[in-house]
Amino acid sequence: MITAPTRHRRALALALAVLGATSLAACSVGSGPEGGRPRSSAGPADPADRPDLRRFYEQKLAWKPCGDHRCATLTVPMDYARPGDGKTFVLPVAKAVTAVRGKRVGSLVLNPGGPGERGVRLIKDGVADDIGRDVRERFDIVSFDPRGVGESRPALTCTPAGPEAATEDPPTEGSADTTDTPTIAPLNPRTEAERADALASARATAADCRKASGPLLPHVGTHDAARDLDVLRAALGERRLTYVGWSYGTSLGTSYAEQFPRRVRAMVLDGAVDPSLDWRQRVLGQSTGFRKAVEEYAATCAGTVGDACPAATPEEIRALIDRLVARTQREPLPVEGSESGLDAAALVSALGLSMYTPEAQWEPLSEALRAADGGDGTKLAALASGEEEDTEGPEGTEGATDTAGAEGTEEGSAEAGASEGSASAVPEDNSEAALVAINCLDVPHPRDARAYWDALGPAEKAAGVHGTTGVTNELVCRDWPTGPQRPHRVKAEGVPPVLVVGTTGDPATPYEEAVGLARQFPGGMLLSFDAPGHTGYGRNPCVDRKVERYLIDLTKVRPGTTCTG
């Protein structure tokens, strides 16, 4: 399961979640490369020509000021199989107007990944300032909140409304009775009672999501989100898509390329997700990546953060982490302002989430580990929850909701769609609900619990506690609606050369997946970034130059090209 970012780099990167950015570029505006007509439409049955989709494809974005940027909304059908049933998503869109007259190629649309991260927030956080000047002069920088995410209406939530809304499964036969004495969920459930409790917890989470967002759950998958991206392309007045996708954004980009291969102008997929892998392969690959990243942290901490390291040698750092894992499995560490404290699962989460941008995160992690070894889990709890991300207060909402209905299209059906599931309160940040909902729908999961128990041994051997927690986190998907996607190799005949960026030490999207994805695209190109951390574009000048020359001039990257950190 792709982990959503919990802390944003103000720079063009993501920080976790694997941030994704998608980009759309106009080829119809004369002065850019490949400015003529596309070779053909998106296939023999171009959805833009379907009468029942015409009103969506013909809508115009009515931009309004929202701070230093411009905002609008885009209406898309909730169900593309029934676009006339009156149910829709209304998606907020934001752009930084940066293109220079006479140089403009079109629009560059960014998606911050996750799944579940908000594109409007990415724009308002100033991502355009971190993109190279040559790109900014040729593209306006655009992003949007995908269906069900952020300020999308309706939006996902797994928190049912009402005082008795939350689902609490009664203890199942063989489970531990926790009525009087709360117990800590083990990182690797081994006994029948522990496994029964793990299943009950997962069922309760899935039930809450169904209760709060049931009608939306079949309609938030990446396949449909990619169709929304094509509607956005049309609404922006672009003939072809120029796309940059980080992390989960690579799944969105790949799906777009498969459905609309001849509508792609340029596509950058950074931190790649290989669609040919099944759920178990993904868990093993990602959890192994996190284990290796934590080992790299211990081995190279001194060279990265100096005296801030929590111990003097790599061996001592590893021992400290092992000591904390063992301690928190027995009893949570005290956390200021919290009754529950920091348990082992939160500790593993804090470790994993701190591996995305070592240059920014390893020093705070080191300070938090030192404090935890002294008995205070407060700083690690903050890392696990991503609190530091929001120290400046909520962002990303101004101008996103006040433009609803501004497109000038028929919005009666949009209002009807927005009311679906509105009995539940959507939190300010619904990325966690979106992460679960989209991943579970996109990737088929077995119904039989034995498949998960069988995966625990190999996961523990390959990745230790990162592997076993990775497997148990997937249990919630047992009770989820099934989407149309299955593991498969990319089928995108007619797509122009796609640039895949792979970071050799990427914990969340292992480098091997970038290699595999590049090979699956016809004419696919691989740009390697030899460094730890998640993704490369926005973190390294060499990577930035290669990516941006490709975006501007469609300059190909030669086989074997590697940038170093």
Coordinates of C-alpha atoms in Angstrom, one line a residue:
M1 CA 0.0 0.0 0.0
I2 CA 1.4 3.3 -1.0
T3 CA 1.9 5.5 2.1
A4 CA 0.5 9.0 1.9
P5 CA 2.8 11.9 2.6
T6 CA 2.5 13.5 6.0
R7 CA 4.9 16.3 5.6
H8 CA 5.3 18.5 2.6
R9 CA 8.6 19.9 1.4
R10 CA 7.9 23.5 0.5
A11 CA 10.1 22.7 -2.5
L12 CA 8.8 21.0 -5.5
A13 CA 8.9 17.7 -3.9
L14 CA 6.4 15.9 -2.1
A15 CA 7.6 14.5 0.9
L16 CA 5.9 11.5 1.2
A17 CA 3.3 10.1 -0.2
V18 CA 4.4 9.8 -2.0
L19 CA 4.0 12.9 -3.8
G20 CA 2.9 12.9 -7.2
A21 CA 2.6 15.6 -9.7
T22 CA 0.8 15.5 -12.9
S23 CA 1.3 17.8 -15.7
L24 CA -0.7 18.9 -18.7
A25 CA 0.8 20.9 -21.5
A26 CA -0.9 22.6 -24.4
C27 CA 0.3 21.8 -27.9
S28 CA -2.3 23.8 -29.6
V29 CA -0.7 27.1 -28.6
G30 CA 1.7 27.7 -31.4
S31 CA 5.2 28.3 -30.2
G32 CA 6.0 25.1 -28.3
P33 CA 7.5 22.0 -29.8
E34 CA 5.2 19.6 -31.5
G35 CA 2.7 22.4 -31.9
G36 CA 0.7 20.8 -34.7
R37 CA -2.3 18.6 -34.5
P38 CA -2.1 15.3 -32.7
R39 CA -1.5 12.2 -34.7
S40 CA -5.0 11.0 -33.9
S41 CA -7.6 11.2 -31.2
A42 CA -7.5 9.0 -28.1
G43 CA -8.7 6.1 -30.0
P44 CA -11.6 5.1 -32.3
A45 CA -14.2 5.8 -29.5
D46 CA -13.0 9.2 -28.3
P47 CA -15.0 9.8 -25.1
A48 CA -15.1 13.5 -25.9
D49 CA -17.3 12.6 -28.9
R50 CA -19.9 10.7 -26.7
P51 CA -23.1 12.7 -26.5
D52 CA -23.6 11.8 -22.9
L53 CA -20.1 13.1 -22.0
R54 CA -20.2 16.2 -24.2
R55 CA -21.4 18.6 -21.5
F56 CA -18.4 17.6 -19.3
Y57 CA -15.9 17.9 -22.1
E58 CA -17.2 21.2 -23.3
Q59 CA -17.2 23.0 -20.0
K60 CA -15.0 26.0 -19.5
L61 CA -13.1 26.8 -16.3
A62 CA -14.3 30.1 -14.8
W63 CA -11.1 31.3 -13.0
K64 CA -11.4 33.5 -9.9
P65 CA -8.7 35.0 -7.8
C66 CA -7.7 33.0 -4.7
G67 CA -4.8 34.7 -3.0
D68 CA -1.9 34.9 -5.4
H69 CA -3.4 32.2 -7.6
R70 CA -6.5 31.5 -9.7
C71 CA -9.1 28.9 -8.8
A72 CA -12.0 27.2 -10.5
T73 CA -14.0 24.0 -10.3
L74 CA -14.4 21.1 -12.7
T75 CA -17.5 18.9 -12.9
V76 CA -17.1 15.2 -13.8
P77 CA -19.5 12.3 -13.7
M78 CA -19.5 10.1 -10.6
D79 CA -20.0 7.0 -12.8
Y80 CA -18.7 7.2 -16.3
A81 CA -20.9 4.3 -17.3
R82 CA -24.0 6.5 -16.3
P83 CA -22.9 10.1 -16.9
G84 CA -26.5 11.3 -17.2
D85 CA -27.8 10.1 -13.9
G86 CA -27.2 13.5 -12.2
K87 CA -24.5 12.3 -9.8
T88 CA -21.2 14.1 -10.1
F89 CA -18.0 15.1 -8.4
V90 CA -17.0 18.8 -8.4
L91 CA -13.3 19.1 -8.3
P92 CA -11.4 22.2 -7.2
V93 CA -8.7 23.4 -9.6
A94 CA -5.9 25.9 -8.9
K95 CA -3.2 27.4 -11.1
A96 CA -0.2 29.7 -10.8
V97 CA -0.2 31.9 -13.9
T98 CA 3.5 31.9 -14.8
A99 CA 3.8 31.4 -18.6
V100 CA 5.2 34.3 -20.6
R101 CA 3.4 35.5 -23.7
G102 CA 5.3 34.4 -26.8
K103 CA 6.9 31.5 -25.0
R104 CA 3.8 29.8 -23.6
V105 CA 3.4 26.1 -24.5
G106 CA 0.4 25.4 -22.2
S107 CA -0.6 24.1 -18.8
L108 CA 1.5 21.9 -16.5
V109 CA -0.8 20.1 -14.1
L110 CA 0.6 18.7 -10.9
N111 CA -0.8 16.0 -8.7
P112 CA 0.8 15.6 -5.2
G113 CA 0.2 11.8 -5.0
G114 CA -0.7 9.9 -1.9
P115 CA -3.2 8.8 -3.0
G116 CA -5.2 11.4 -1.1
E117 CA -3.0 14.5 -1.3
R118 CA -4.5 17.8 -2.4
G119 CA -3.3 19.4 -5.5
V120 CA -4.9 22.8 -4.7
R121 CA -2.9 22.9 -1.6
L122 CA 0.3 22.1 -3.5
I123 CA -0.3 25.2 -5.7
K124 CA -1.0 27.4 -2.7
D125 CA 2.0 26.1 -0.9
G126 CA 4.1 27.8 -3.7
V127 CA 5.2 24.7 -5.7
A128 CA 5.5 26.9 -8.8
D129 CA 8.4 28.9 -7.2
D130 CA 10.4 25.7 -7.0
I131 CA 10.0 24.7 -10.6
G132 CA 12.7 25.9 -13.0
R133 CA 12.3 29.3 -14.6
D134 CA 12.4 27.9 -18.1
V135 CA 9.5 25.6 -17.3
R136 CA 7.5 28.4 -15.6
E137 CA 7.9 30.7 -18.6
R138 CA 6.4 28.1 -20.9
F139 CA 3.7 26.6 -18.7
D140 CA 1.1 27.8 -16.2
I141 CA 1.3 25.5 -13.2
V142 CA -2.0 23.7 -12.5
S143 CA -3.2 21.1 -10.0
F144 CA -6.5 19.8 -8.7
D145 CA -8.0 17.7 -5.9
P146 CA -8.9 14.3 -7.4
R147 CA -12.4 12.8 -6.9
G148 CA -13.1 12.2 -3.2
V149 CA -10.0 14.0 -2.0
G150 CA -9.6 17.2 -0.1
E151 CA -12.1 19.9 -1.2
S152 CA -13.7 17.6 -3.8
R153 CA -17.5 17.5 -3.4
P154 CA -18.5 15.0 -2.3
A155 CA -15.4 13.9 -0.4
L156 CA -14.4 10.7 1.3
T157 CA -14.5 10.2 5.1
C158 CA -14.3 7.1 7.3
T159 CA -15.9 8.9 10.2
P160 CA -19.6 8.3 10.3
A161 CA -21.8 11.1 11.8
G162 CA -23.7 10.7 15.0
P163 CA -22.9 9.8 18.6
E164 CA -23.2 6.1 18.0
A165 CA -21.8 6.0 14.5
A166 CA -18.4 4.4 15.0
T167 CA -18.4 0.7 14.6
E168 CA -17.1 -1.4 17.6
D169 CA -17.0 -5.1 16.8
P170 CA -17.7 -7.2 19.9
P171 CA -14.9 -9.6 20.8
T172 CA -15.0 -12.6 18.4
E173 CA -14.6 -16.1 19.6
G174 CA -11.0 -16.7 20.5
S175 CA -10.1 -13.0 20.6
A176 CA -8.7 -11.3 23.6
D177 CA -11.2 -9.6 25.9
T178 CA -10.0 -6.0 26.2
T179 CA -13.1 -4.6 28.0
D180 CA -11.2 -3.8 31.2
T181 CA -7.5 -3.8 30.2
P182 CA -6.6 -2.3 26.8
T183 CA -3.9 -4.3 25.1
I184 CA -1.3 -3.3 22.5
A185 CA -1.8 -4.8 19.1
P186 CA 1.2 -6.9 18.2
L187 CA 3.3 -6.0 15.2
N188 CA 3.1 -9.6 14.1
P189 CA -0.1 -11.3 15.2
R190 CA 0.8 -15.0 15.9
T191 CA -1.9 -16.5 18.1
E192 CA -5.5 -17.1 17.1
A193 CA -6.6 -14.5 19.5
E194 CA -4.3 -11.8 18.2
R195 CA -5.3 -12.6 14.6
A196 CA -9.0 -12.5 15.5
D197 CA -8.5 -9.1 17.1
A198 CA -6.6 -7.9 14.0
L199 CA -9.4 -9.0 11.7
A200 CA -12.1 -7.4 14.0
S201 CA -10.2 -4.1 13.9
A202 CA -9.9 -4.2 10.1
R203 CA -13.6 -5.1 9.7
A204 CA -14.6 -2.2 12.0
T205 CA -12.5 0.3 9.9
A206 CA -14.0 -1.0 6.7
A207 CA -17.5 -0.8 8.1
D208 CA -17.0 2.8 9.2
C209 CA -15.8 3.7 5.7
R210 CA -18.9 2.0 4.2
K211 CA -21.2 3.7 6.7
A212 CA -19.7 7.2 6.1
S213 CA -18.9 7.0 2.3
G214 CA -20.5 3.9 1.0
P215 CA -22.0 5.3 -2.3
L216 CA -18.6 6.9 -3.2
L217 CA -16.3 3.9 -2.6
P218 CA -16.8 2.2 -6.0
H219 CA -16.1 5.5 -7.8
V220 CA -12.8 6.8 -6.4
G221 CA -10.4 4.5 -8.2
T222 CA -7.5 5.7 -10.3
H223 CA -9.1 4.5 -13.6
D224 CA -11.9 7.1 -13.1
A225 CA -9.5 9.7 -11.8
A226 CA -7.5 9.4 -15.0
R227 CA -10.7 10.0 -17.0
D228 CA -11.2 13.1 -14.9
L229 CA -7.7 14.2 -15.9
D230 CA -8.7 14.0 -19.6
V231 CA -11.8 16.2 -18.9
L232 CA -9.5 18.7 -17.2
R233 CA -7.2 18.6 -20.2
A234 CA -10.1 19.5 -22.4
A235 CA -11.4 22.2 -20.0
L236 CA -7.9 23.8 -20.0
G237 CA -8.0 24.0 -23.8
E238 CA -5.1 21.6 -24.3
R239 CA -4.8 19.0 -27.1
R240 CA -2.3 16.9 -25.3
L241 CA -1.3 16.2 -21.8
T242 CA 2.1 17.0 -20.3
Y243 CA 2.2 15.1 -17.1
V244 CA 4.6 14.9 -14.1
G245 CA 3.5 12.3 -11.5
W246 CA 5.3 11.6 -8.3
S247 CA 4.7 8.3 -6.4
Y248 CA 1.0 7.5 -6.5
G249 CA 0.9 10.1 -9.3
T250 CA 2.7 7.6 -11.4
S251 CA -0.2 5.3 -11.2
L252 CA -2.5 8.1 -12.2
G253 CA -0.2 8.9 -15.1
T254 CA 0.1 5.3 -16.2
S255 CA -3.7 4.9 -16.2
Y256 CA -4.0 8.0 -18.3
A257 CA -1.4 6.8 -20.8
E258 CA -3.2 3.5 -21.1
Q259 CA -6.6 5.0 -21.7
F260 CA -5.5 8.1 -23.8
P261 CA -2.1 7.2 -25.2
R262 CA -2.3 9.7 -28.1
R263 CA -3.4 12.5 -25.9
V264 CA 0.0 12.5 -24.1
R265 CA 2.6 15.1 -25.1
A266 CA 5.1 14.4 -22.4
M267 CA 4.9 12.4 -19.2
V268 CA 7.3 12.2 -16.2
L269 CA 6.7 9.4 -13.7
D270 CA 8.9 9.9 -10.6
G271 CA 8.8 7.3 -7.8
A272 CA 7.2 4.7 -10.0
V273 CA 4.5 2.2 -9.1
D274 CA 4.6 -1.0 -11.2
P275 CA 1.1 -2.0 -12.2
S276 CA 2.1 -5.6 -12.8
L277 CA 2.6 -6.3 -9.1
D278 CA -0.1 -7.9 -6.9
W279 CA -0.8 -6.7 -3.3
R280 CA 1.7 -9.1 -1.7
Q281 CA 4.5 -8.2 -4.1
R282 CA 3.9 -4.5 -3.4
V283 CA 3.9 -5.0 0.4
L284 CA 7.1 -7.0 0.3
G285 CA 8.8 -4.6 -2.0
Q286 CA 7.9 -1.4 -0.1
S287 CA 8.4 -2.8 3.4
T288 CA 11.9 -4.1 2.3
G289 CA 12.6 -0.6 1.0
F290 CA 11.7 0.9 4.4
R291 CA 13.9 -1.6 6.2
K292 CA 16.8 -0.8 4.0
A293 CA 16.2 2.9 4.4
V294 CA 16.3 2.7 8.2
E295 CA 19.5 0.6 8.0
E296 CA 21.0 3.3 5.7
Y297 CA 19.9 6.0 8.3
A298 CA 21.8 4.1 11.0
A299 CA 24.9 3.6 8.8
T300 CA 25.2 7.2 7.4
C301 CA 23.5 9.3 10.1
A302 CA 26.8 10.8 11.3
G303 CA 27.7 12.0 7.8
T304 CA 24.2 13.5 7.3
V305 CA 23.3 15.1 10.6
G306 CA 26.5 15.0 12.5
D307 CA 26.3 15.3 16.3
A308 CA 22.5 15.2 16.2
C309 CA 22.6 11.4 15.8
P310 CA 21.0 9.6 18.7
A311 CA 24.0 7.4 19.3
A312 CA 27.7 7.3 18.4
T313 CA 28.0 4.4 16.0
P314 CA 25.7 2.6 13.5
E315 CA 25.6 -0.4 15.8
E316 CA 24.5 1.7 18.7
I317 CA 21.7 3.4 16.6
R318 CA 20.4 0.0 15.5
A319 CA 20.4 -1.2 19.1
L320 CA 18.6 1.9 20.2
I321 CA 15.9 1.4 17.6
D322 CA 15.6 -2.3 18.5
R323 CA 15.3 -1.4 22.2
L324 CA 12.5 1.1 21.5
V325 CA 10.6 -1.4 19.4
A326 CA 10.8 -4.0 22.1
R327 CA 9.8 -1.5 24.8
T328 CA 6.8 -0.1 23.0
Q329 CA 5.5 -3.5 22.3
R330 CA 5.3 -4.0 26.0
E331 CA 4.1 -0.6 27.0
P332 CA 3.5 2.7 25.2
L333 CA 5.9 5.5 25.8
P334 CA 4.4 8.6 27.5
V335 CA 3.4 11.4 25.1
E336 CA 2.6 14.9 26.3
G337 CA -1.1 15.6 26.0
S338 CA -2.0 12.0 25.1
E339 CA -3.5 9.3 27.3
S340 CA -2.6 6.5 24.9
G341 CA 1.0 7.3 24.4
L342 CA 3.3 6.0 21.6
D343 CA 2.9 2.3 20.8
A344 CA 5.1 0.1 18.6
A345 CA 2.9 0.7 15.5
A346 CA 3.3 4.4 15.8
L347 CA 7.1 4.0 16.3
V348 CA 7.4 2.0 13.1
S349 CA 5.3 4.6 11.3
A350 CA 7.5 7.5 12.6
L351 CA 10.6 5.6 11.3
G352 CA 9.1 5.0 7.9
L353 CA 7.7 8.4 7.4
S354 CA 11.1 9.9 8.2
M355 CA 12.8 8.1 5.3
Y356 CA 11.3 10.2 2.5
T357 CA 13.6 13.2 2.5
P358 CA 16.7 12.4 4.6
E359 CA 18.2 15.9 4.1
A360 CA 15.1 17.4 5.9
Q361 CA 13.9 14.6 8.2
W362 CA 16.8 12.7 9.6
E363 CA 17.8 15.4 12.1
P364 CA 14.3 15.7 13.6
L365 CA 14.1 11.9 13.7
S366 CA 17.4 11.7 15.5
E367 CA 16.3 14.2 18.1
A368 CA 13.0 12.2 18.6
L369 CA 14.8 8.9 19.0
R370 CA 17.2 10.4 21.6
A371 CA 14.2 11.7 23.5
A372 CA 12.3 8.4 23.3
D373 CA 15.3 6.5 24.5
G374 CA 15.1 8.8 27.5
G375 CA 11.4 7.9 28.0
D376 CA 9.6 10.7 26.2
G377 CA 7.7 9.6 23.0
T378 CA 6.3 13.1 22.3
K379 CA 8.5 14.0 19.4
L380 CA 8.2 10.5 17.8
A381 CA 4.4 10.8 18.1
A382 CA 4.5 14.1 16.2
L383 CA 6.6 12.5 13.4
A384 CA 4.1 9.6 13.2
S385 CA 1.1 11.9 12.9
G386 CA 2.7 14.5 10.7
E387 CA 1.9 17.3 13.0
E388 CA 4.8 19.4 11.9
E389 CA 3.3 19.6 8.4
D390 CA 0.5 21.9 9.6
T391 CA 2.3 24.2 12.0
E392 CA 1.2 27.2 10.0
G393 CA -2.5 26.2 10.2
P394 CA -4.8 24.8 7.6
E395 CA -4.2 25.7 4.0
G396 CA -5.5 24.8 0.7
T397 CA -9.2 25.7 1.2
E398 CA -9.3 29.4 0.4
G399 CA -10.9 29.8 -3.0
A400 CA -11.4 26.1 -3.6
T401 CA -15.0 25.9 -2.3
D402 CA -16.1 29.4 -3.0
T403 CA -15.9 28.8 -6.7
A404 CA -18.3 25.8 -6.8
G405 CA -20.6 26.1 -9.7
A406 CA -18.5 28.7 -11.4
E407 CA -17.8 26.8 -14.5
G408 CA -20.9 28.0 -16.2
T409 CA -22.2 24.4 -16.9
E410 CA -25.3 22.7 -15.7
E411 CA -24.7 22.3 -12.0
G412 CA -28.0 21.0 -10.8
S413 CA -26.6 17.4 -11.0
A414 CA -23.4 18.5 -9.3
E415 CA -25.3 19.6 -6.3
A416 CA -27.2 16.3 -6.2
G417 CA -23.9 14.4 -6.4
A418 CA -22.3 16.5 -3.7
S419 CA -25.1 15.7 -1.2
E420 CA -24.4 12.0 -1.5
G421 CA -22.8 10.7 1.7
S422 CA -23.1 14.2 3.2
A423 CA -24.5 12.9 6.5
S424 CA -20.9 12.3 7.6
A425 CA -18.6 15.1 8.5
V426 CA -15.5 15.2 6.2
P427 CA -12.4 16.2 8.2
E428 CA -10.1 19.1 7.1
D429 CA -7.6 16.5 6.0
N430 CA -9.2 13.3 4.6
S431 CA -6.0 11.9 3.1
E432 CA -6.1 8.9 5.4
A433 CA -9.6 7.9 4.3
A434 CA -8.6 8.5 0.6
L435 CA -5.4 6.5 0.9
V436 CA -7.3 3.4 2.2
A437 CA -10.3 3.8 -0.2
I438 CA -8.3 4.3 -3.4
N439 CA -5.6 1.7 -2.7
C440 CA -8.2 -0.9 -1.7
L441 CA -10.2 -0.3 -4.8
D442 CA -7.2 -0.2 -7.2
V443 CA -5.4 -3.3 -6.0
P444 CA -7.4 -6.6 -5.7
H445 CA -7.1 -8.2 -2.2
P446 CA -7.9 -11.8 -1.2
R447 CA -11.0 -12.3 1.0
D448 CA -9.5 -15.3 2.8
A449 CA -7.6 -14.2 5.9
R450 CA -5.1 -17.1 5.4
A451 CA -3.5 -15.3 2.5
Y452 CA -2.4 -12.5 4.9
W453 CA -1.2 -14.9 7.6
D454 CA 0.8 -16.8 5.0
A455 CA 2.4 -13.5 4.0
L456 CA 3.6 -12.7 7.5
G457 CA 6.5 -15.1 7.6
P458 CA 8.1 -13.9 4.3
A459 CA 7.4 -10.3 5.2
E460 CA 9.1 -10.6 8.6
K461 CA 12.1 -12.4 7.0
A462 CA 12.5 -9.7 4.3
A463 CA 11.7 -6.6 6.3
G464 CA 11.2 -7.3 10.0
V465 CA 8.6 -5.1 11.7
H466 CA 8.2 -3.0 8.6
G467 CA 7.0 -6.2 6.7
T468 CA 4.6 -7.5 9.3
T469 CA 2.9 -4.1 9.8
G470 CA 2.7 -3.7 6.1
V471 CA 0.8 -7.0 5.8
T472 CA -1.6 -6.3 8.7
N473 CA -2.3 -2.8 7.3
E474 CA -3.7 -4.6 4.2
L475 CA -6.4 -6.5 6.2
V476 CA -8.9 -3.6 5.8
C477 CA -9.0 -4.3 2.1
R478 CA -10.5 -7.7 2.6
D479 CA -14.0 -6.1 3.0
W480 CA -13.8 -3.6 0.3
P481 CA -15.6 -3.2 -3.1
T482 CA -13.7 -4.7 -6.0
G483 CA -12.5 -2.3 -8.7
P484 CA -11.9 -3.0 -12.4
Q485 CA -8.1 -3.1 -12.2
R486 CA -6.0 -6.2 -12.1
P487 CA -2.2 -6.6 -12.0
H488 CA -1.1 -6.1 -15.6
R489 CA 1.8 -4.9 -17.8
V490 CA 1.3 -1.5 -19.3
K491 CA -0.6 -1.4 -22.6
A492 CA -0.2 2.0 -24.1
E493 CA 0.4 1.6 -27.8
G494 CA 0.9 4.9 -29.5
V495 CA 2.1 6.8 -26.4
P496 CA 5.2 9.0 -27.0
P497 CA 8.4 8.3 -25.0
V498 CA 7.6 8.4 -21.2
L499 CA 10.3 9.5 -18.7
V500 CA 10.5 7.4 -15.5
V501 CA 12.6 8.7 -12.7
G502 CA 13.9 6.1 -10.1
T503 CA 15.8 6.8 -6.9
T504 CA 18.0 4.0 -6.0
G505 CA 17.3 4.3 -2.2
D506 CA 13.6 5.1 -2.5
P507 CA 11.8 3.4 0.5
A508 CA 8.2 3.9 -0.7
T509 CA 8.5 3.1 -4.4
P510 CA 11.5 0.8 -4.8
Y511 CA 13.9 1.5 -7.6
E512 CA 13.2 -1.9 -9.2
E513 CA 9.6 -0.7 -9.9
A514 CA 11.0 2.3 -11.8
V515 CA 13.1 -0.1 -13.9
G516 CA 10.2 -2.3 -14.5
L517 CA 7.8 0.5 -15.4
A518 CA 10.2 2.1 -17.9
R519 CA 10.6 -1.2 -19.7
Q520 CA 6.9 -1.7 -20.0
F521 CA 6.3 1.6 -21.8
P522 CA 7.0 1.5 -25.5
G523 CA 10.1 3.8 -25.9
G524 CA 10.2 4.3 -22.1
M525 CA 13.2 6.1 -20.7
L526 CA 14.7 5.6 -17.2
L527 CA 16.5 8.4 -15.4
S528 CA 18.3 7.0 -12.3
F529 CA 19.0 9.1 -9.2
D530 CA 21.6 7.5 -7.0
A531 CA 20.6 8.7 -3.5
P532 CA 18.4 7.8 -0.5
G533 CA 14.9 9.2 -0.1
H534 CA 11.7 9.2 -2.0
T535 CA 11.6 10.5 -5.6
G536 CA 14.1 12.7 -7.4
Y537 CA 12.6 15.7 -9.3
G538 CA 12.8 18.7 -7.0
R539 CA 15.6 17.3 -4.9
N540 CA 18.6 17.3 -7.3
P541 CA 19.8 19.8 -9.9
C542 CA 20.9 17.1 -12.3
V543 CA 17.5 15.4 -12.2
D544 CA 15.8 18.8 -12.5
R545 CA 17.7 19.7 -15.6
K546 CA 17.0 16.4 -17.4
V547 CA 13.3 16.4 -16.5
E548 CA 12.8 20.1 -17.4
R549 CA 14.5 19.8 -20.8
Y550 CA 12.2 16.9 -21.6
L551 CA 9.2 18.9 -20.5
I552 CA 10.1 21.9 -22.6
D553 CA 11.8 20.4 -25.7
L554 CA 10.9 16.7 -25.4
T555 CA 14.6 16.0 -25.2
K556 CA 15.1 12.3 -24.7
V557 CA 17.2 10.9 -21.8
R558 CA 19.8 8.4 -23.0
P559 CA 19.8 4.8 -21.6
G560 CA 21.9 4.5 -18.5
T561 CA 21.7 8.1 -17.5
T562 CA 22.3 8.5 -13.7
C563 CA 22.4 11.6 -11.5
T564 CA 24.1 11.4 -8.1
G565 CA 22.9 12.9 -4.8

